[in-house]
Coordinates of C-alpha atoms and ligand atoms in Angstrom, one line a residue:
Chain R
X1465 CA -25.4 -14.3 -1.3
X1466 CA -22.7 -16.4 0.4
X1467 CA -19.5 -14.9 1.7
X1468 CA -17.2 -16.3 -0.8
X1469 CA -19.2 -14.8 -3.7
X1470 CA -19.3 -11.5 -1.8
X1471 CA -15.6 -11.1 -2.2
X1472 CA -14.7 -13.6 -4.9
X1473 CA -16.7 -12.1 -7.8
X1474 CA -15.6 -8.5 -7.4
X1475 CA -12.0 -9.7 -6.8
X1476 CA -12.2 -11.8 -10.0
X1477 CA -13.5 -8.9 -12.0
X1478 CA -10.8 -6.7 -10.6
X1479 CA -8.2 -9.2 -11.6
X1480 CA -9.6 -9.6 -15.1
X1481 CA -9.6 -5.9 -15.6
X1482 CA -6.1 -5.6 -14.3
X1483 CA -4.5 -8.2 -16.5
X1484 CA -6.5 -7.0 -19.5
X1485 CA -4.4 -3.9 -19.8
X1486 CA -0.8 -5.2 -19.3
X1487 CA 0.9 -1.9 -19.9
X1488 CA -1.0 -0.1 -17.2
X1489 CA -0.6 -3.1 -14.9
X1490 CA 3.2 -2.9 -15.3
X1491 CA 3.1 0.8 -14.7
X1492 CA 1.1 0.3 -11.5
X1493 CA 3.3 -2.4 -10.3
X1494 CA 6.4 -0.2 -10.9
X1495 CA 4.8 2.5 -8.8
X1496 CA 4.2 0.2 -5.9
X1497 CA 7.6 -1.4 -6.3
X1498 CA 9.2 2.0 -6.2
X1499 CA 7.4 3.0 -3.0
X1500 CA 8.2 -0.4 -1.5
X1501 CA 12.0 -0.1 -2.2
X1502 CA 12.0 3.4 -0.9
X1503 CA 10.3 2.4 2.4
X1504 CA 12.5 -0.7 2.7
X1505 CA 15.7 1.3 2.3
X1506 CA 14.7 4.2 4.6
X1507 CA 13.6 1.8 7.4
X1508 CA 16.8 -0.3 6.8
X1509 CA 19.1 2.7 7.1
X1510 CA 17.3 3.9 10.1
X1511 CA 17.5 0.6 11.9
X1512 CA 21.2 0.2 10.9
X1513 CA 21.8 3.7 12.2
X1514 CA 20.3 3.0 15.6
X1515 CA 21.9 -0.5 15.8
X1516 CA 25.3 0.9 15.0
X1517 CA 24.9 3.8 17.4
X1518 CA 24.3 1.3 20.2
X1519 CA 27.0 -1.2 19.2
X1520 CA 29.7 0.2 21.5
X1521 CA 27.5 0.8 24.6
X1522 CA 25.9 -2.6 24.0
X1523 CA 29.2 -4.3 24.8
X1524 CA 29.9 -2.3 27.9
X1525 CA 29.9 -4.4 31.0
X1526 CA 28.3 -2.3 33.7
X1527 CA 25.1 -1.7 35.7
X1528 CA 25.1 2.1 35.9
X1529 CA 26.8 4.7 33.7
X1530 CA 27.8 8.3 34.5
X1531 CA 27.8 10.9 31.8
X1532 CA 27.9 14.6 31.8
X1533 CA 24.5 16.1 31.3
X1534 CA 25.8 18.0 28.2
X1535 CA 27.1 14.8 26.6
X1536 CA 24.9 14.4 23.6
X1537 CA 26.4 11.0 22.7
X1538 CA 29.4 8.9 23.5
X1539 CA 31.2 10.1 20.4
X1540 CA 31.0 13.7 21.5
X1541 CA 31.4 13.6 25.2
X1542 CA 31.8 16.5 27.7
X1543 CA 34.3 15.7 30.4
X1544 CA 33.7 15.7 34.2
X1545 CA 35.9 15.2 37.2
X1546 CA 37.0 11.7 38.1
X1547 CA 36.4 12.6 41.7
X1548 CA 32.7 12.6 40.9
X1549 CA 32.9 9.0 40.0
X1550 CA 35.0 8.2 43.1
X1551 CA 32.3 9.8 45.3
X1552 CA 29.9 7.2 44.0
X1553 CA 32.1 4.5 45.5
X1554 CA 30.9 5.7 48.9
X1555 CA 27.7 3.9 48.3
X1556 CA 27.9 0.4 49.9
X1557 CA 25.9 -1.2 47.0
X1558 CA 28.6 -0.3 44.5
X1559 CA 31.4 -2.8 44.0
X1560 CA 33.5 -1.2 41.3
X1561 CA 33.7 2.1 39.4
X1562 CA 35.9 2.7 36.4
X1563 CA 36.5 5.7 34.2
X1564 CA 36.2 5.4 30.4
X1565 CA 38.1 7.8 28.2
X1566 CA 36.8 8.6 24.8
X1567 CA 38.3 10.5 21.9
X1568 CA 38.3 10.8 18.1
X1569 CA 41.7 10.7 16.5
X1570 CA 43.2 10.0 13.0
X1571 CA 44.9 6.6 12.5
X1572 CA 47.5 6.2 9.8
X1573 CA 46.9 3.5 7.2
X1574 CA 50.1 1.4 7.4
X1575 CA 50.2 0.8 3.7
X1576 CA 49.1 4.1 2.1
X1577 CA 50.1 6.5 5.0
X1578 CA 46.7 8.2 4.7
X1579 CA 44.9 9.2 7.9
X1580 CA 41.3 8.7 8.8
X1581 CA 39.5 9.4 12.0
X1582 CA 38.3 6.7 14.3
X1583 CA 37.1 6.3 17.9
X1584 CA 39.6 5.6 20.7
X1585 CA 38.4 3.9 23.9
X1586 CA 40.8 4.1 26.9
X1587 CA 40.3 2.3 30.2
X1588 CA 42.2 0.3 32.8
X1589 CA 42.8 -3.0 31.1
X1590 CA 42.2 -4.9 34.4
X1591 CA 38.6 -3.5 34.5
X1592 CA 37.6 -5.6 31.5
X1593 CA 35.0 -2.9 30.6
X1594 CA 34.2 -4.4 27.2
X1595 CA 32.3 -7.7 27.1
X1596 CA 34.2 -8.8 24.0
X1597 CA 36.4 -11.9 24.4
X1598 CA 39.1 -10.7 22.0
X1599 CA 39.5 -7.6 24.2
X1600 CA 39.4 -9.4 27.5
X1601 CA 42.0 -12.0 26.5
X1602 CA 44.5 -9.2 25.8
X1603 CA 44.2 -7.4 29.1
X1604 CA 47.8 -8.1 30.1
X1605 CA 49.3 -7.1 26.8
X1606 CA 47.3 -3.9 26.8
X1607 CA 49.1 -2.8 29.9
X1608 CA 52.3 -2.4 27.9
X1609 CA 53.3 1.0 26.7
X1610 CA 52.0 2.2 23.3
X1611 CA 49.8 -0.8 22.5
X1612 CA 46.4 -0.8 20.9
X1613 CA 43.8 -3.2 19.7
X1614 CA 42.2 -2.6 16.3
X1615 CA 38.5 -3.2 15.4
X1616 CA 38.6 -5.6 12.5
X1617 CA 35.1 -4.4 11.4
X1618 CA 36.4 -0.9 10.7
X1619 CA 36.1 0.5 7.2
X1620 CA 38.7 -0.8 4.7
X1621 CA 40.2 2.6 4.3
X1622 CA 42.4 1.8 7.3
X1623 CA 44.1 -0.9 5.3
X1624 CA 44.1 -4.7 5.4
X1625 CA 45.2 -4.7 9.1
X1626 CA 44.8 -8.5 9.6
X1627 CA 47.1 -9.3 6.7
X1628 CA 49.5 -6.6 7.7
X1629 CA 49.7 -8.0 11.3
X1630 CA 50.3 -11.5 9.9
X1631 CA 53.2 -10.1 7.9
X1632 CA 54.6 -8.4 11.0
X1633 CA 53.7 -4.9 10.1
X1634 CA 52.1 -3.7 13.2
X1635 CA 53.4 -0.2 13.8
X1636 CA 51.3 2.9 12.9
X1637 CA 50.4 6.3 14.3
X1638 CA 47.3 7.6 16.1
X1639 CA 47.2 11.4 16.5
X1640 CA 50.8 11.4 15.2
X1641 CA 51.8 9.2 18.1
X1642 CA 53.5 5.9 17.3
X1643 CA 51.7 2.8 18.5
X1644 CA 51.8 -1.0 18.0
X1645 CA 48.7 -3.0 17.1
X1646 CA 48.8 -6.1 19.2
X1647 CA 45.6 -7.6 18.1
X1648 CA 42.1 -7.4 16.6
X1649 CA 38.6 -7.4 17.9
X1650 CA 35.2 -7.1 16.4
X1651 CA 32.8 -4.3 17.2
X1652 CA 31.5 -2.5 14.0
X1653 CA 31.5 1.0 12.6
X1654 CA 28.8 3.6 13.3
X1655 CA 27.7 6.8 11.7
X1656 CA 30.0 8.7 14.0
X1657 CA 33.2 6.7 13.6
X1658 CA 34.7 4.8 10.7
X1659 CA 36.5 2.5 13.1
X1660 CA 37.4 1.7 16.7
X1661 CA 40.6 1.3 18.7
X1662 CA 41.0 0.2 22.3
X1663 CA 43.9 1.1 24.5
X1664 CA 44.8 1.4 28.1
X1665 CA 44.0 4.6 30.1
X1666 CA 47.7 5.4 30.3
X1667 CA 48.3 5.0 26.6
X1668 CA 45.2 7.0 25.9
X1669 CA 46.9 10.0 27.7
X1670 CA 50.0 9.5 25.6
X1671 CA 47.9 9.5 22.4
X1672 CA 46.0 12.6 23.6
X1673 CA 48.7 14.6 25.3
X1674 CA 46.3 17.4 26.3
X1675 CA 44.0 15.0 28.2
X1676 CA 44.6 13.9 31.8
X1677 CA 43.4 11.1 34.0
X1678 CA 41.4 13.4 36.2
X1679 CA 38.9 14.5 33.5
X1680 CA 36.9 11.5 32.4
X1681 CA 34.2 11.0 29.7
X1682 CA 32.2 8.3 31.2
X1683 CA 32.0 6.3 34.5
X1684 CA 31.1 2.7 34.5
X1685 CA 29.8 1.3 37.7
X1686 CA 29.3 -2.3 38.7
X1687 CA 27.0 -3.2 41.7
X1688 CA 27.3 -5.9 44.3
X1689 CA 25.2 -8.9 43.3
X1690 CA 21.5 -8.8 44.3
X1691 CA 21.2 -5.0 44.7
X1692 CA 18.4 -3.1 43.0
X1693 CA 19.8 -1.1 40.1
X1694 CA 16.9 1.4 40.3
X1695 CA 17.3 2.2 43.9
X1696 CA 21.1 2.7 43.6
X1697 CA 20.4 4.9 40.6
X1698 CA 18.0 7.0 42.6
X1699 CA 20.5 7.3 45.5
X1700 CA 23.3 8.4 43.1
X1701 CA 21.1 10.9 41.4
X1702 CA 20.4 12.6 44.7
X1703 CA 24.0 12.4 46.0
X1704 CA 26.0 13.3 43.0
X1705 CA 26.3 16.7 41.3
X1706 CA 23.4 17.7 39.2
X1707 CA 25.5 17.9 36.0
X1708 CA 25.9 14.1 35.8
X1709 CA 23.4 11.7 34.3
X1710 CA 23.1 8.3 35.9
X1711 CA 22.0 5.9 33.3
X1712 CA 21.0 2.2 33.5
X1713 CA 22.3 0.0 30.7
X1714 CA 19.0 0.3 28.8
X1715 CA 18.9 4.1 29.3
X1716 CA 22.4 4.4 27.9
X1717 CA 21.4 2.5 24.8
X1718 CA 18.4 4.7 24.4
X1719 CA 20.4 7.8 25.0
X1720 CA 22.8 6.9 22.2
X1721 CA 19.9 6.0 19.9
X1722 CA 17.9 9.1 20.7
X1723 CA 20.9 11.3 19.7
X1724 CA 20.6 10.2 16.1
X1725 CA 16.8 10.1 16.3
X1726 CA 16.3 13.6 17.8
X1727 CA 19.5 15.7 18.3
X1728 CA 21.1 14.9 15.0
X1729 CA 18.0 14.9 12.9
X1730 CA 19.1 11.9 10.8
X1731 CA 16.3 9.8 12.3
X1732 CA 13.9 12.5 11.2
X1733 CA 15.4 12.4 7.6
X1734 CA 14.8 8.7 7.3
X1735 CA 11.3 9.0 8.8
X1736 CA 10.6 11.7 6.3
X1737 CA 11.9 9.5 3.5
X1738 CA 9.6 6.7 4.6
X1739 CA 6.6 9.0 4.6
X1740 CA 7.6 10.4 1.2
X1741 CA 7.8 6.9 -0.2
X1742 CA 4.3 6.3 1.2
X1743 CA 3.0 9.5 -0.3
X1744 CA 4.6 9.0 -3.7
X1745 CA 3.3 5.4 -3.9
X1746 CA -0.1 6.6 -2.8
X1747 CA -0.3 9.2 -5.6
X1748 CA 0.8 6.6 -8.2
X1749 CA -1.7 4.0 -7.1
X1750 CA -4.4 6.6 -6.7
X1751 CA -3.8 7.8 -10.3
X1752 CA -3.9 4.2 -11.6
X1753 CA -7.1 3.4 -9.7
X1754 CA -8.7 6.7 -10.6
X1755 CA -8.1 6.4 -14.3
X1756 CA -9.2 2.8 -14.1
X1757 CA -12.6 3.8 -12.6
X1758 CA -12.9 6.6 -15.2
X1759 CA -12.2 4.2 -18.0
X1760 CA -14.6 1.6 -16.7
X1761 CA -17.3 4.1 -15.8
X1762 CA -19.6 2.9 -18.6
X1763 CA -19.1 -0.7 -17.6
X1764 CA -19.8 0.0 -14.0
X1765 CA -22.9 2.0 -14.8
X1766 CA -24.1 -0.9 -17.0
X1767 CA -23.6 -3.3 -14.1
X1768 CA -25.4 -0.9 -11.8
X1769 CA -28.3 -0.9 -14.3
X1770 CA -28.3 -4.7 -14.2
X1771 CA -28.8 -4.6 -10.4
X1772 CA -25.3 -4.6 -9.0
X1773 CA -25.0 -2.6 -5.7
X1774 CA -22.6 0.2 -5.0
X1775 CA -20.8 -2.0 -2.5
X1776 CA -19.8 -4.4 -5.3
X1777 CA -17.8 -1.7 -7.1
X1778 CA -16.2 -0.6 -3.8
X1779 CA -15.0 -4.2 -3.4
X1780 CA -13.7 -4.2 -7.0
X1781 CA -11.6 -1.1 -6.3
X1782 CA -10.2 -2.5 -3.1
X1783 CA -9.5 -5.8 -4.6
X1784 CA -7.6 -4.0 -7.4
X1785 CA -5.7 -2.1 -4.7
X1786 CA -4.8 -5.3 -2.8
X1787 CA -3.6 -7.0 -6.0
X1788 CA -1.4 -4.1 -6.8
X1789 CA 0.0 -4.1 -3.3
X1790 CA 0.9 -7.8 -3.5
X1791 CA 2.1 -7.6 -7.1
X1792 CA 4.3 -4.6 -6.3
X1793 CA 5.5 -5.9 -3.0
X1794 CA 7.0 -9.1 -4.2
X1795 CA 9.5 -7.7 -6.7
X1796 CA 10.0 -4.7 -4.4
X1797 CA 11.0 -7.1 -1.6
X1798 CA 13.4 -9.0 -3.9
X1799 CA 15.0 -5.8 -5.2
X1800 CA 15.4 -4.4 -1.7
X1801 CA 17.0 -7.7 -0.6
X1802 CA 19.7 -7.1 -3.2
X1803 CA 20.0 -3.4 -2.2
X1804 CA 20.4 -4.4 1.4
X1805 CA 23.4 -6.6 0.5
X1806 CA 24.8 -3.8 -1.6
X1807 CA 24.4 -1.3 1.2
X1808 CA 26.0 -3.7 3.7
X1809 CA 29.0 -4.0 1.4
X1810 CA 29.3 -0.3 1.1
X1811 CA 28.6 0.8 4.6
X1812 CA 30.3 -2.0 6.5
X1813 CA 27.3 -2.0 8.8
X1814 CA 24.9 -4.9 9.2
X1815 CA 21.6 -4.3 7.4
X1816 CA 19.5 -7.4 8.1
X1817 CA 16.2 -8.1 6.3
X1818 CA 14.2 -9.1 9.3
X1819 CA 10.8 -10.8 9.2
X1820 CA 9.4 -8.0 11.3
X1821 CA 10.6 -5.4 8.8
X1822 CA 9.1 -7.4 5.9
X1823 CA 5.7 -7.4 7.7
X1824 CA 6.0 -3.8 8.6
X1825 CA 6.7 -2.7 5.0
X1826 CA 4.0 -4.9 3.6
X1827 CA 1.5 -3.4 6.0
X1828 CA 2.8 0.0 5.0
X1829 CA 2.3 -0.8 1.3
X1830 CA -1.1 -2.3 1.9
X1831 CA -2.3 0.7 3.9
X1832 CA -1.0 2.9 1.1
X1833 CA -3.0 1.0 -1.5
X1834 CA -6.1 1.0 0.7
X1835 CA -5.8 4.7 1.2
X1836 CA -5.5 5.2 -2.6
X1837 CA -8.6 3.0 -3.0
X1838 CA -10.4 5.1 -0.4
X1839 CA -9.6 8.2 -2.3
X1840 CA -10.5 6.7 -5.7
X1841 CA -13.9 5.3 -4.8
X1842 CA -15.3 8.8 -4.7
X1843 CA -15.0 8.7 -8.4
X1844 CA -17.5 5.8 -8.5
X1845 CA -20.4 8.2 -8.0
X1846 CA -19.8 9.4 -11.6
X1847 CA -20.9 6.0 -12.9
X1848 CA -24.5 7.0 -13.2
X1849 CA -26.6 4.5 -15.2
X1850 CA -29.2 7.0 -16.0
X1851 CA -26.7 8.6 -18.3
X1852 CA -26.1 5.3 -20.0
X1853 CA -29.0 5.0 -22.3
Chain W
X272 CA -52.3 -7.9 -11.1
X273 CA -51.9 -8.7 -14.7
X274 CA -50.0 -5.6 -15.7
X275 CA -46.3 -5.9 -15.5
X276 CA -45.8 -2.2 -16.0
X277 CA -48.4 0.4 -14.9
X278 CA -47.7 4.1 -15.5
X279 CA -50.2 6.6 -14.3
X280 CA -50.1 10.4 -14.9
X281 CA -46.3 10.4 -14.8
X282 CA -44.7 13.8 -15.1
X283 CA -41.0 14.5 -15.1
X284 CA -38.8 17.6 -15.6
X285 CA -35.1 18.3 -15.6
X286 CA -33.6 21.2 -13.7
X287 CA -35.4 23.4 -11.1
X288 CA -36.7 26.9 -10.8
X289 CA -36.6 29.1 -13.9
X290 CA -34.6 26.4 -15.7
X291 CA -37.2 23.7 -15.2
X292 CA -37.6 21.8 -18.5
X293 CA -40.6 19.5 -18.5
X294 CA -39.8 16.3 -20.4
X295 CA -42.7 13.9 -19.6
X296 CA -46.2 15.3 -19.3
X297 CA -48.9 13.2 -17.8
X298 CA -47.9 9.9 -19.4
X299 CA -50.2 6.9 -18.8
X300 CA -49.5 3.5 -20.2
X301 CA -49.6 -0.1 -19.1
X302 CA -48.0 -3.3 -20.4
X303 CA -49.2 -6.8 -20.0
X304 CA -47.1 -9.8 -19.6
X305 CA -45.5 -11.0 -22.8
X306 CA -46.4 -7.8 -24.7
X307 CA -43.9 -6.2 -27.0
X308 CA -44.3 -2.4 -27.1
X309 CA -42.3 0.0 -29.2
X310 CA -42.0 3.6 -28.4
X311 CA -41.1 5.9 -31.2
X312 CA -40.9 9.6 -31.6
X313 CA -38.5 12.3 -32.6
X314 CA -35.2 12.9 -30.9
X315 CA -35.5 14.8 -27.7
X316 CA -39.1 13.7 -27.1
X317 CA -38.3 12.1 -23.8
X318 CA -38.1 8.4 -24.8
X319 CA -34.9 7.6 -23.1
X320 CA -35.9 9.5 -20.0
X321 CA -39.1 7.5 -19.8
X322 CA -37.1 4.2 -20.1
X323 CA -34.7 5.2 -17.3
X324 CA -37.6 5.9 -15.0
X325 CA -39.2 2.5 -15.8
X326 CA -35.9 0.9 -15.1
X327 CA -35.6 2.6 -11.7
X328 CA -32.4 4.4 -12.8
X329 CA -34.0 7.9 -12.5
X330 CA -36.2 9.1 -9.7
X331 CA -39.5 10.7 -10.7
X332 CA -41.7 12.5 -8.2
X333 CA -45.1 13.0 -9.8
X334 CA -47.6 10.4 -10.8
X335 CA -47.3 6.6 -10.3
X336 CA -44.9 4.1 -11.8
X337 CA -45.5 0.5 -10.8
X338 CA -43.0 -2.1 -12.1
X339 CA -43.6 -5.8 -11.2
X340 CA -45.9 -4.5 -8.4
X341 CA -43.3 -2.1 -6.9
X342 CA -44.1 1.6 -6.7
X343 CA -41.1 3.5 -8.0
X344 CA -42.2 7.1 -7.2
X345 CA -40.5 8.1 -4.0
X346 CA -39.3 4.6 -3.3
X347 CA -35.9 3.7 -1.7
X348 CA -32.9 2.5 -3.6
X349 CA -33.1 -1.0 -2.2
X350 CA -36.4 -1.8 -3.8
X351 CA -35.2 -0.5 -7.1
X352 CA -32.0 -2.5 -7.0
X353 CA -34.0 -5.6 -6.3
X354 CA -36.4 -4.8 -9.2
X355 CA -33.5 -4.0 -11.5
X356 CA -32.3 -7.5 -11.1
X357 CA -35.5 -8.8 -12.8
X358 CA -35.0 -6.4 -15.7
X359 CA -32.8 -7.1 -18.7
X360 CA -31.2 -4.1 -20.4
X361 CA -30.1 -3.6 -24.0
X362 CA -28.3 -0.4 -24.6
X363 CA -27.7 1.5 -27.8
X364 CA -24.0 1.0 -27.4
X365 CA -23.4 -2.6 -26.5
X366 CA -21.8 -1.6 -23.2
X367 CA -20.1 -5.0 -22.8
X368 CA -17.2 -5.3 -20.4
X369 CA -14.1 -4.9 -22.6
X370 CA -11.9 -7.1 -20.4
X371 CA -14.3 -10.1 -20.3
X372 CA -15.0 -12.7 -23.0
X373 CA -18.5 -13.0 -24.4
X374 CA -19.2 -15.9 -22.0
X375 CA -17.9 -14.0 -19.0
X376 CA -20.0 -11.0 -20.0
X377 CA -23.2 -13.1 -20.1
X378 CA -22.2 -14.7 -16.8
X379 CA -22.1 -11.3 -15.1
X380 CA -25.9 -11.3 -15.1
X381 CA -26.0 -14.6 -13.3
X382 CA -23.4 -13.6 -10.7
X383 CA -25.6 -11.1 -9.0
X384 CA -27.4 -13.9 -7.2
X385 CA -25.2 -16.8 -6.6
X386 CA -27.5 -19.7 -6.0
X387 CA -26.0 -21.4 -9.0
X388 CA -22.6 -23.1 -9.2
X389 CA -19.9 -21.8 -11.5
X390 CA -20.6 -24.7 -13.9
X391 CA -24.3 -24.1 -14.0
X392 CA -23.7 -20.4 -14.7
X393 CA -21.3 -21.2 -17.5
X394 CA -23.7 -23.8 -19.0
X395 CA -26.6 -21.4 -19.0
X396 CA -24.6 -18.6 -20.5
X397 CA -23.2 -20.8 -23.2
X398 CA -26.7 -22.1 -24.0
X399 CA -27.9 -18.5 -24.3
X400 CA -25.0 -17.5 -26.6
X401 CA -25.7 -20.6 -28.8
X402 CA -29.3 -19.4 -29.0
X403 CA -28.2 -16.0 -30.3
X404 CA -25.9 -17.8 -32.8
X405 CA -22.6 -17.2 -31.1
X406 CA -21.8 -20.7 -30.0
X407 CA -18.4 -20.4 -31.7
X408 CA -17.5 -17.0 -30.2
X409 CA -17.8 -17.9 -26.5
X410 CA -14.2 -16.9 -25.7
X411 CA -14.0 -13.8 -27.8
X412 CA -13.5 -10.4 -26.3
X413 CA -15.8 -7.6 -27.5
X414 CA -12.9 -6.1 -29.5
X415 CA -12.8 -9.3 -31.6
X416 CA -16.5 -9.2 -32.4
X417 CA -18.4 -7.3 -35.0
X418 CA -21.1 -4.7 -34.1
X419 CA -23.9 -7.1 -34.7
X420 CA -22.3 -9.9 -32.8
X421 CA -21.7 -7.6 -29.8
X422 CA -25.3 -6.6 -29.8
X423 CA -26.3 -10.2 -29.8
X424 CA -24.0 -10.8 -26.8
X425 CA -25.8 -8.0 -25.0
X426 CA -29.2 -9.6 -26.0
X427 CA -27.9 -12.8 -24.5
X428 CA -26.8 -11.0 -21.4
X429 CA -30.2 -9.3 -21.0
X430 CA -32.1 -12.6 -21.5
X431 CA -30.0 -15.1 -19.6
X432 CA -31.3 -14.1 -16.2
X433 CA -34.8 -14.9 -17.4
X434 CA -36.0 -11.4 -16.6
X435 CA -39.7 -10.4 -16.6
X436 CA -39.0 -7.3 -18.5
X437 CA -36.6 -6.2 -21.3
X438 CA -35.9 -2.6 -21.7
X439 CA -34.1 -1.7 -24.9
X440 CA -33.0 1.8 -26.0
X441 CA -32.4 2.0 -29.8
X442 CA -30.8 -1.4 -29.9
X443 CA -30.4 -1.2 -33.7
X444 CA -29.0 2.4 -33.9
X445 CA -25.4 1.3 -34.2
X446 CA -26.1 -1.6 -36.6
X447 CA -26.6 -1.9 -40.3
X448 CA -30.0 -2.7 -41.6
X449 CA -29.5 -6.4 -42.0
X450 CA -27.9 -7.1 -38.6
X451 CA -30.3 -4.7 -36.8
X452 CA -33.3 -6.5 -38.2
X453 CA -31.8 -9.9 -37.3
X454 CA -31.0 -8.8 -33.8
X455 CA -34.5 -7.5 -33.0
X456 CA -36.1 -10.5 -34.5
X457 CA -34.0 -12.8 -32.4
X458 CA -34.9 -10.8 -29.4
X459 CA -38.6 -11.1 -30.2
X460 CA -38.4 -14.9 -30.8
X461 CA -36.6 -15.6 -27.5
X462 CA -38.8 -13.2 -25.6
X463 CA -42.0 -14.8 -26.9
X464 CA -40.7 -18.2 -25.9
X465 CA -40.4 -17.1 -22.3
X466 CA -43.3 -14.7 -22.1
X467 CA -41.0 -11.7 -21.5
X468 CA -42.4 -8.2 -21.7
X469 CA -40.4 -5.9 -24.0
X470 CA -40.4 -2.1 -24.0
X471 CA -38.3 -1.0 -26.8
X472 CA -37.4 2.6 -27.8
X473 CA -36.5 3.2 -31.5
X474 CA -36.9 5.6 -34.3
X475 CA -35.9 2.9 -36.7
X476 CA -39.1 2.5 -38.7
X477 CA -37.9 -0.7 -40.3
X478 CA -38.4 -2.7 -37.2
X479 CA -41.9 -1.5 -36.3
X480 CA -43.5 -4.8 -37.5
X481 CA -42.1 -6.8 -34.6
X482 CA -44.3 -4.9 -32.1
X483 CA -47.7 -5.9 -30.6
X484 CA -48.3 -2.2 -30.1
X485 CA -46.5 1.0 -31.2
X486 CA -46.8 4.1 -29.0
X487 CA -45.7 7.5 -30.2
X488 CA -44.2 10.0 -27.9
X489 CA -44.0 13.6 -28.9
X490 CA -42.9 16.5 -26.7
X491 CA -43.3 14.3 -23.6
X492 CA -46.9 13.3 -24.4
X493 CA -48.3 10.1 -25.8
X494 CA -50.1 10.7 -29.0
Ligands
LIG1173 N1 -29.4 14.6 -17.8 C1 -30.2 15.5 -18.4 N2 -30.2 16.8 -17.9 C2 -31.0 17.7 -18.4 N3 -31.7 17.5 -19.5 C3 -31.7 16.3 -20.1 C4 -31.0 15.3 -19.6 N4 -31.2 14.2 -20.3 C5 -32.0 14.6 -21.3 N5 -32.4 15.8 -21.2 C6 -33.3 16.6 -22.0 O1 -34.6 15.9 -21.9 C7 -35.2 15.9 -23.2 C8 -35.5 14.5 -23.5 O2 -34.4 13.7 -23.7 P1 -34.4 12.2 -24.0 O3 -35.2 11.5 -23.0 O4 -33.0 11.8 -24.1 O5 -35.1 12.1 -25.5 P2 -35.0 11.0 -26.6 O6 -34.4 9.8 -26.0 O7 -36.4 10.8 -27.0 O8 -34.1 11.6 -27.7 C9 -34.2 16.5 -24.2 O9 -34.6 17.8 -24.4 C10 -32.9 16.5 -23.5 O10 -32.2 17.7 -23.8
LIG1174 MG1 -32.6 8.7 -26.5

């Protein structure tokens, strides 16, 4: 028997049996679709979570970063002494070292006067710590007293800041301290903060009166050109106090991501949701395949009596599983695409439908259907032609 | 070897130990090519069991069963699968595939070995359906056919592969007198044309006259 026939005939029979019972086909497709959407959403949320967690550190312009060992993430830092950062300057490979001050504080909506918490970044404007043009261009204005830059991508609850600025309404309060918004930049919200504000280190201390310049949240280090980041990192680790972490850029990104993945078990929740989607879909598809085999038991036994081998029926079952995977995936993908857009508009976080994610989810659904097929083929043994006469 | 089926001292029982229930006892029979043999006997006498052993669907351990030259006692599944492909079956229930049309059902016999093209298979199956008088029902699903028509489709399905042997188990049981008689006569006529051997189980005494030989089975023994 040639190869095409080996797969084509059982696949064709599977197809004919599937389309014969439209009601059951629709039910099966809905099951796969459901699993598909669930997995798409869980993976989408997870990726968005990780991407947003790394959105601020991603824009930091530095080679090495100092953080207290107990700082679980940038949004909940533990302070350490500025002198620790200054000691690092003794290393000849290090060109510059700047403190970064971080704090959560409520910002008053200029229109509604309601307050909502956002993230405040404070640093020496001359250090140009953020690799964002809109921030860098304003470094001279940021030196002025009580000035801030506002993240345009913050949640809308802070008010239509762009329009307000155009109308000249630029005075608001952070932490009950009066400030002037002198411009906008674009960074993006995260699961920890609904918005972002950038200000100078001196203004930061005015906004947070209980903070002082000597206690810093992060240290950003720039190296001289053509020095090895790893070797300087190793030197700093051995010279500095044991309570500071010395991260490279990549390690900092991973540290922020790992917080959500491991410390705050949100990553786990999404992973769990993904697995649940897989299991629910598996059960549904298994049920469909299982009852299908039961209903066609007599037909399969008849074919066996006619000389069809066991392998043929296994191929029929797997072909059915593959058809269900494809037929459920296509509407599942389209529905998810719509839901991604909806989620983006609700969360104000990017939720891109990447090719890699489409492939991942399809493989996921395919594996789910194959697993269901694998469980269902045990039922084929019941199709015993000796009981047919 | 002129005998298509050769059964020698075949014994068979269901169950084991104290629950052993002997069904076939020392059965000896042989069928020549082109012969039509009817097996009759009361219900529970072992007719169906006998047919499933000849068809290689049930494994017997004692005696000798040679079908188309292959020994079935203690043989492996592979030989039986190959032999089954040269046997046409007609069941009491039509056992057609519900989701396939009459034509597609008949084609299923030809799809086991794919030396033919799709066109050739369809032509052959259509010819066969015309021969059983269903030329105008090719694209009907089993649900849309009457009992007699379904049984004729299964006759076409059994014959289309040009089998050496037809095994039929009470093919008329679910049909009324008229269509049952027509179906069996049709089977006989087509089988005689192609020199096909038929082993047919029935306790329908109205159709005994189609047989070359009638064998009676009682309590697992040939009378
Ligand atoms: N799968 C089975 N397991 C146990 N006993 C069976 C089985 N099939 C048939 N029998 C028994 O074997 C005997 C012969 O059955 P069968 O060959 O079906 O007779 P017939 O077809 O002549 O009516 C009956 O007593 C029946 O109860
Ligand atoms: Mg019987």
